[in-house]
Amino acid sequence: MGASSKPLPQPSRLSLPFWEGARRSEIRAQRCRACGHIEHPPRPLCTACWNDDLEWVSCGLEGEVYSYTVCHWATMPEFKGDTPYIIAIVELGDGVRLTSNVIDCAPDEISVGLKVKAVFEPVSDAVTLIKFRPASQR
Amino acid sequence: MSLKGAAAITGYAEFPPTKTPDGLVSLEIIARLARETAQDAGFEKRDIDGLLTTTPIDSFSMFWPTVVGENLGMSLKYFDTVELGGASAAGMIWRAAAAIHAGLCRNVLCVIGGVTAGGGSLQLGHLSPAHRAEFDAPFGISQPNAGYALIARRHMHEYGTRPEQMAKVAVDQRTNALRNPIALFNKEPLTVDKVLASPLVFDPLHLLEIVSRCSGGAAVLVSSRDVARASKNRPVHLIGAGEAGTHLAISARKNITESWVKASAETAFAMAGVAPKQMDFVQVYDCYTITVLVSLEDMGFCPKGQSGPFVAERDLTFAGDLPLNTNGGQLSFGQPGTAGGMIHVVEAVRQLMGRGAARQVKNASLGVAHGNGGVMGDQVTLVLANQ
């Protein structure tokens, strides 16, 4: 997937630590210091207990596919040249879920439960996208 | 507070769905719907003192209810926007009933109309929630297609649901649409094979399992019990309503195959004092075939996970053992923006008024109209009765 014409995320004050982590090849998520709840995407307070004392923690880089879809007909014009491409909800060991792409994987090789590992794909000076590839690949 | 019997729907109108709006603007559609709905119910402009509407995608602006009210020359005691995506319409009905029940007003026009550029994808631009721009768009995750495909795949994984079972919903709804003169797709019957032979868009969803966007609109009039007695139509009473949410991103939901429909339907059926099996029909929000399957389970029409075999075995046509989306649903009617939710309300009312003509459900006296916004996010379930 060429990055040049793709929409880029605009990190907000809330999400900046997540994107800074991605640039350092880390998956960061917020954890509530009061109740331990951990989640992504970034929130203004803990969605479990409404405490606003949140810390950023680094998650494991491996997970498994919770669900997936293969896009055969892109409705976003910037992605028309990329079909078929895989979109998946990946659940990391920490319970954090990221919705992203699984790359280097044929459409008929993706499955629910597939073990995947993170790939860090820099697309601009400020932004690195976190994608996944099958863990069986070197 | 129970809204059981607090208000009734006394009239409706639909703007025929079209792919070629030819310069039409949303206000024109809304104006026509307002006049026709009042006429249908047998009332005049001066009889209407409430207005609920949804900001059209093509003319998003502040003060939208005010803009509509001014353009229609209305004197209003209650007016507001309801913005719950596809659940907006059903959400308007109980809000109107609540306002009437509180004595704020007596006759509330609930109207949604909009113009959508023909074909192509939904380009919401600045209207798109920030989450989608930051965490979906960079990955080609175009919503809502991707979200519903993820639900469908997970449902197949957990429960063994089959593509041909999902396709059956589109097939039976098309049979209904053949008897709806204004449905966009009312010429060719469908078969399961035809649905599965249509292009895969977001695997496992095929083109014919996904709504087609169009321009159009629909409206109903919600009236107090006193006002309803003066209507020229048989009033259709709101006897149960339930709303539930929230999430926008489907990944925020721990179990994506179980939805807020459950909570909304439980509230609605409890208020009405009836059970799903008593329903003479169900108008279920159907942006995708999978939406119908998950909703039927969560409403309690079949056990969790069993909607695949359930829809395959039941006859979902207007003459069947569970009449479902008797106007063809949005899958065959077309999806006129957020008015897509209103066509389900209108069809429920039409059936209960006995005005279903060639697709009338025999002896219909009790039914469901359901709205769904986002990716199984905002849920409203209504139970309606004609006595």
Short mmCIF file of N, CA, C and O in Angstrom, two decimals, chain B residues 9-76:
data_model
loop_
_atom_site.label_atom_id
_atom_site.label_comp_id
_atom_site.label_asym_id
_atom_site.label_seq_id
_atom_site.Cartn_x
_atom_site.Cartn_y
_atom_site.Cartn_z
N ILE B 9 -49.66 7.38 15.92
CA ILE B 9 -49.26 7.89 14.60
C ILE B 9 -50.52 7.96 13.75
O ILE B 9 -51.28 6.99 13.66
N THR B 10 -50.73 9.14 13.16
CA THR B 10 -52.01 9.38 12.47
C THR B 10 -51.86 9.58 10.96
O THR B 10 -52.86 9.64 10.26
N GLY B 11 -50.64 9.72 10.49
CA GLY B 11 -50.48 9.92 9.04
C GLY B 11 -49.04 9.72 8.64
O GLY B 11 -48.14 9.74 9.49
N TYR B 12 -48.84 9.50 7.35
CA TYR B 12 -47.47 9.31 6.87
C TYR B 12 -47.34 9.74 5.41
O TYR B 12 -48.35 9.92 4.71
N ALA B 13 -46.11 9.90 4.97
CA ALA B 13 -45.82 10.17 3.55
C ALA B 13 -44.42 9.68 3.24
O ALA B 13 -43.56 9.60 4.12
N GLU B 14 -44.23 9.31 1.98
CA GLU B 14 -42.90 8.90 1.52
C GLU B 14 -42.57 9.66 0.24
O GLU B 14 -43.43 9.84 -0.62
N PHE B 15 -41.35 10.06 0.13
CA PHE B 15 -40.85 10.64 -1.12
C PHE B 15 -40.19 9.49 -1.87
O PHE B 15 -39.26 8.86 -1.35
N PRO B 16 -40.66 9.17 -3.09
CA PRO B 16 -40.11 7.99 -3.76
C PRO B 16 -38.59 8.06 -3.87
O PRO B 16 -38.03 9.08 -4.27
N PRO B 17 -37.91 6.99 -3.48
CA PRO B 17 -36.45 6.99 -3.53
C PRO B 17 -35.97 7.14 -4.97
O PRO B 17 -36.59 6.62 -5.89
N THR B 18 -34.89 7.91 -5.14
CA THR B 18 -34.39 8.13 -6.50
C THR B 18 -32.88 8.22 -6.51
O THR B 18 -32.26 8.71 -5.57
N LYS B 19 -32.31 7.76 -7.61
CA LYS B 19 -30.86 7.89 -7.82
C LYS B 19 -30.54 9.17 -8.58
O LYS B 19 -29.39 9.53 -8.75
N THR B 20 -31.58 9.83 -9.10
CA THR B 20 -31.36 11.02 -9.92
C THR B 20 -32.18 12.19 -9.40
O THR B 20 -33.22 12.53 -9.95
N PRO B 21 -31.71 12.80 -8.32
CA PRO B 21 -32.48 13.89 -7.71
C PRO B 21 -32.55 15.16 -8.56
O PRO B 21 -33.38 16.04 -8.32
N ASP B 22 -31.69 15.25 -9.59
CA ASP B 22 -31.78 16.36 -10.55
C ASP B 22 -31.88 17.73 -9.90
O ASP B 22 -32.79 18.51 -10.21
N GLY B 23 -30.96 18.03 -9.02
CA GLY B 23 -30.90 19.38 -8.48
C GLY B 23 -31.83 19.65 -7.32
O GLY B 23 -31.83 20.74 -6.74
N LEU B 24 -32.66 18.68 -7.00
CA LEU B 24 -33.55 18.81 -5.85
C LEU B 24 -32.74 19.13 -4.58
O LEU B 24 -31.63 18.65 -4.44
N VAL B 25 -33.31 19.94 -3.68
CA VAL B 25 -32.63 20.15 -2.40
C VAL B 25 -33.47 19.53 -1.28
O VAL B 25 -34.67 19.34 -1.43
N SER B 26 -32.81 19.25 -0.17
CA SER B 26 -33.46 18.54 0.92
C SER B 26 -34.72 19.26 1.41
O SER B 26 -35.72 18.61 1.73
N LEU B 27 -34.66 20.60 1.46
CA LEU B 27 -35.82 21.34 1.97
C LEU B 27 -37.07 21.10 1.13
O LEU B 27 -38.19 21.09 1.64
N GLU B 28 -36.89 20.91 -0.19
CA GLU B 28 -38.05 20.65 -1.05
C GLU B 28 -38.68 19.31 -0.70
O GLU B 28 -39.90 19.17 -0.68
N ILE B 29 -37.81 18.32 -0.45
CA ILE B 29 -38.33 17.00 -0.10
C ILE B 29 -39.07 17.08 1.23
O ILE B 29 -40.19 16.58 1.38
N ILE B 30 -38.45 17.77 2.19
CA ILE B 30 -39.06 17.88 3.52
C ILE B 30 -40.39 18.63 3.44
O ILE B 30 -41.38 18.24 4.08
N ALA B 31 -40.44 19.69 2.63
CA ALA B 31 -41.68 20.46 2.50
C ALA B 31 -42.80 19.61 1.92
O ALA B 31 -43.94 19.63 2.41
N ARG B 32 -42.47 18.85 0.91
CA ARG B 32 -43.50 18.00 0.29
C ARG B 32 -43.98 16.94 1.29
O ARG B 32 -45.18 16.67 1.39
N LEU B 33 -43.03 16.37 2.03
CA LEU B 33 -43.40 15.35 3.02
C LEU B 33 -44.29 15.94 4.11
O LEU B 33 -45.25 15.29 4.56
N ALA B 34 -43.97 17.16 4.54
CA ALA B 34 -44.75 17.81 5.60
C ALA B 34 -46.20 17.99 5.14
O ALA B 34 -47.15 17.64 5.85
N ARG B 35 -46.38 18.53 3.93
CA ARG B 35 -47.73 18.80 3.42
C ARG B 35 -48.50 17.49 3.26
O ARG B 35 -49.66 17.38 3.65
N GLU B 36 -47.84 16.49 2.67
CA GLU B 36 -48.54 15.23 2.39
C GLU B 36 -48.88 14.47 3.66
O GLU B 36 -49.91 13.80 3.73
N THR B 37 -48.00 14.57 4.66
CA THR B 37 -48.27 13.87 5.93
C THR B 37 -49.47 14.50 6.64
O THR B 37 -50.35 13.78 7.14
N ALA B 38 -49.51 15.82 6.67
CA ALA B 38 -50.65 16.50 7.29
C ALA B 38 -51.94 16.16 6.56
O ALA B 38 -52.96 15.82 7.18
N GLN B 39 -51.89 16.20 5.23
CA GLN B 39 -53.08 15.85 4.43
C GLN B 39 -53.52 14.42 4.69
O GLN B 39 -54.70 14.13 4.85
N ASP B 40 -52.53 13.53 4.76
CA ASP B 40 -52.84 12.11 4.97
C ASP B 40 -53.59 11.91 6.28
O ASP B 40 -54.53 11.12 6.36
N ALA B 41 -53.15 12.64 7.31
CA ALA B 41 -53.77 12.49 8.63
C ALA B 41 -55.08 13.26 8.74
O ALA B 41 -55.87 13.03 9.66
N GLY B 42 -55.28 14.18 7.79
CA GLY B 42 -56.50 14.99 7.83
C GLY B 42 -56.35 16.25 8.66
O GLY B 42 -57.31 16.75 9.23
N PHE B 43 -55.12 16.74 8.75
CA PHE B 43 -54.88 17.96 9.52
C PHE B 43 -54.32 19.08 8.65
O PHE B 43 -53.86 18.84 7.53
N GLU B 44 -54.34 20.29 9.21
CA GLU B 44 -53.79 21.47 8.54
C GLU B 44 -52.46 21.83 9.20
O GLU B 44 -52.16 21.39 10.30
N LYS B 45 -51.75 22.71 8.51
CA LYS B 45 -50.49 23.20 9.06
C LYS B 45 -50.67 23.72 10.50
O LYS B 45 -49.87 23.44 11.38
N ARG B 46 -51.76 24.46 10.72
CA ARG B 46 -51.95 25.09 12.04
C ARG B 46 -52.17 24.07 13.16
O ARG B 46 -52.06 24.38 14.34
N ASP B 47 -52.52 22.85 12.78
CA ASP B 47 -52.74 21.81 13.80
C ASP B 47 -51.43 21.22 14.32
O ASP B 47 -51.43 20.48 15.30
N ILE B 48 -50.34 21.49 13.62
CA ILE B 48 -49.06 20.87 13.99
C ILE B 48 -48.24 21.83 14.84
O ILE B 48 -47.96 22.95 14.42
N ASP B 49 -47.89 21.40 16.05
CA ASP B 49 -47.14 22.30 16.96
C ASP B 49 -45.80 21.73 17.39
O ASP B 49 -45.15 22.26 18.27
N GLY B 50 -45.40 20.62 16.77
CA GLY B 50 -44.09 20.05 17.11
C GLY B 50 -43.37 19.58 15.86
O GLY B 50 -44.00 19.23 14.85
N LEU B 51 -42.04 19.59 15.91
CA LEU B 51 -41.25 19.18 14.74
C LEU B 51 -39.97 18.50 15.21
O LEU B 51 -39.20 19.06 15.98
N LEU B 52 -39.78 17.28 14.74
CA LEU B 52 -38.49 16.61 14.95
C LEU B 52 -37.93 16.27 13.57
O LEU B 52 -38.64 15.77 12.70
N THR B 53 -36.66 16.57 13.37
CA THR B 53 -36.06 16.33 12.07
C THR B 53 -34.60 15.96 12.25
O THR B 53 -34.05 15.99 13.35
N THR B 54 -34.01 15.54 11.17
CA THR B 54 -32.60 15.15 11.18
C THR B 54 -31.87 15.99 10.15
O THR B 54 -32.37 16.18 9.05
N THR B 55 -30.71 16.49 10.52
CA THR B 55 -29.96 17.33 9.60
C THR B 55 -29.53 16.50 8.39
O THR B 55 -28.86 15.49 8.55
N PRO B 56 -29.93 16.91 7.19
CA PRO B 56 -29.55 16.13 6.02
C PRO B 56 -28.04 16.21 5.77
O PRO B 56 -27.41 17.23 6.05
N ILE B 57 -27.50 15.13 5.25
CA ILE B 57 -26.08 15.07 5.00
C ILE B 57 -25.64 16.14 4.00
O ILE B 57 -24.56 16.70 4.11
N ASP B 58 -26.51 16.46 3.05
CA ASP B 58 -26.11 17.40 1.99
C ASP B 58 -26.22 18.85 2.42
O ASP B 58 -25.69 19.74 1.76
N SER B 59 -26.94 19.13 3.49
CA SER B 59 -27.08 20.54 3.88
C SER B 59 -26.96 20.68 5.38
O SER B 59 -27.80 21.26 6.04
N PHE B 60 -25.89 20.12 5.90
CA PHE B 60 -25.66 20.16 7.34
C PHE B 60 -25.55 21.60 7.81
O PHE B 60 -24.81 22.39 7.24
N SER B 61 -26.31 21.95 8.81
CA SER B 61 -26.19 23.31 9.33
C SER B 61 -26.68 23.36 10.76
O SER B 61 -27.44 22.49 11.20
N MET B 62 -26.24 24.38 11.44
CA MET B 62 -26.80 24.66 12.76
C MET B 62 -28.25 25.08 12.58
O MET B 62 -28.67 25.45 11.48
N PHE B 63 -29.00 25.09 13.63
CA PHE B 63 -30.38 25.58 13.63
C PHE B 63 -31.27 24.83 12.65
O PHE B 63 -32.22 25.41 12.12
N TRP B 64 -30.96 23.58 12.34
CA TRP B 64 -31.72 22.92 11.27
C TRP B 64 -33.23 22.85 11.55
O TRP B 64 -34.02 23.19 10.66
N PRO B 65 -33.66 22.46 12.75
CA PRO B 65 -35.11 22.45 12.99
C PRO B 65 -35.73 23.83 12.79
O PRO B 65 -36.85 23.96 12.31
N THR B 66 -34.98 24.86 13.17
CA THR B 66 -35.47 26.23 13.00
C THR B 66 -35.58 26.58 11.52
O THR B 66 -36.55 27.21 11.07
N VAL B 67 -34.57 26.17 10.76
CA VAL B 67 -34.58 26.42 9.31
C VAL B 67 -35.81 25.75 8.68
O VAL B 67 -36.52 26.36 7.87
N VAL B 68 -36.05 24.52 9.07
CA VAL B 68 -37.21 23.79 8.51
C VAL B 68 -38.50 24.50 8.92
O VAL B 68 -39.36 24.77 8.08
N GLY B 69 -38.61 24.81 10.21
CA GLY B 69 -39.83 25.46 10.71
C GLY B 69 -40.11 26.77 10.00
O GLY B 69 -41.24 27.05 9.60
N GLU B 70 -39.07 27.59 9.81
CA GLU B 70 -39.26 28.87 9.14
C GLU B 70 -39.70 28.67 7.69
O GLU B 70 -40.61 29.33 7.19
N ASN B 71 -39.04 27.73 7.02
CA ASN B 71 -39.37 27.50 5.61
C ASN B 71 -40.77 26.94 5.41
O ASN B 71 -41.34 27.07 4.34
N LEU B 72 -41.30 26.30 6.45
CA LEU B 72 -42.65 25.76 6.35
C LEU B 72 -43.68 26.68 7.01
O LEU B 72 -44.87 26.37 7.06
N GLY B 73 -43.20 27.81 7.55
CA GLY B 73 -44.11 28.79 8.17
C GLY B 73 -44.84 28.24 9.38
O GLY B 73 -46.02 28.49 9.58
N MET B 74 -44.13 27.47 10.20
CA MET B 74 -44.78 26.81 11.32
C MET B 74 -44.68 27.61 12.61
O MET B 74 -43.71 28.35 12.81
N SER B 75 -45.68 27.46 13.47
CA SER B 75 -45.61 27.98 14.84
C SER B 75 -45.43 26.79 15.76
O SER B 75 -46.34 25.97 15.90
N LEU B 76 -44.26 26.71 16.37
CA LEU B 76 -43.89 25.47 17.07
C LEU B 76 -43.73 25.67 18.57
O LEU B 76 -43.25 26.72 19.02
#
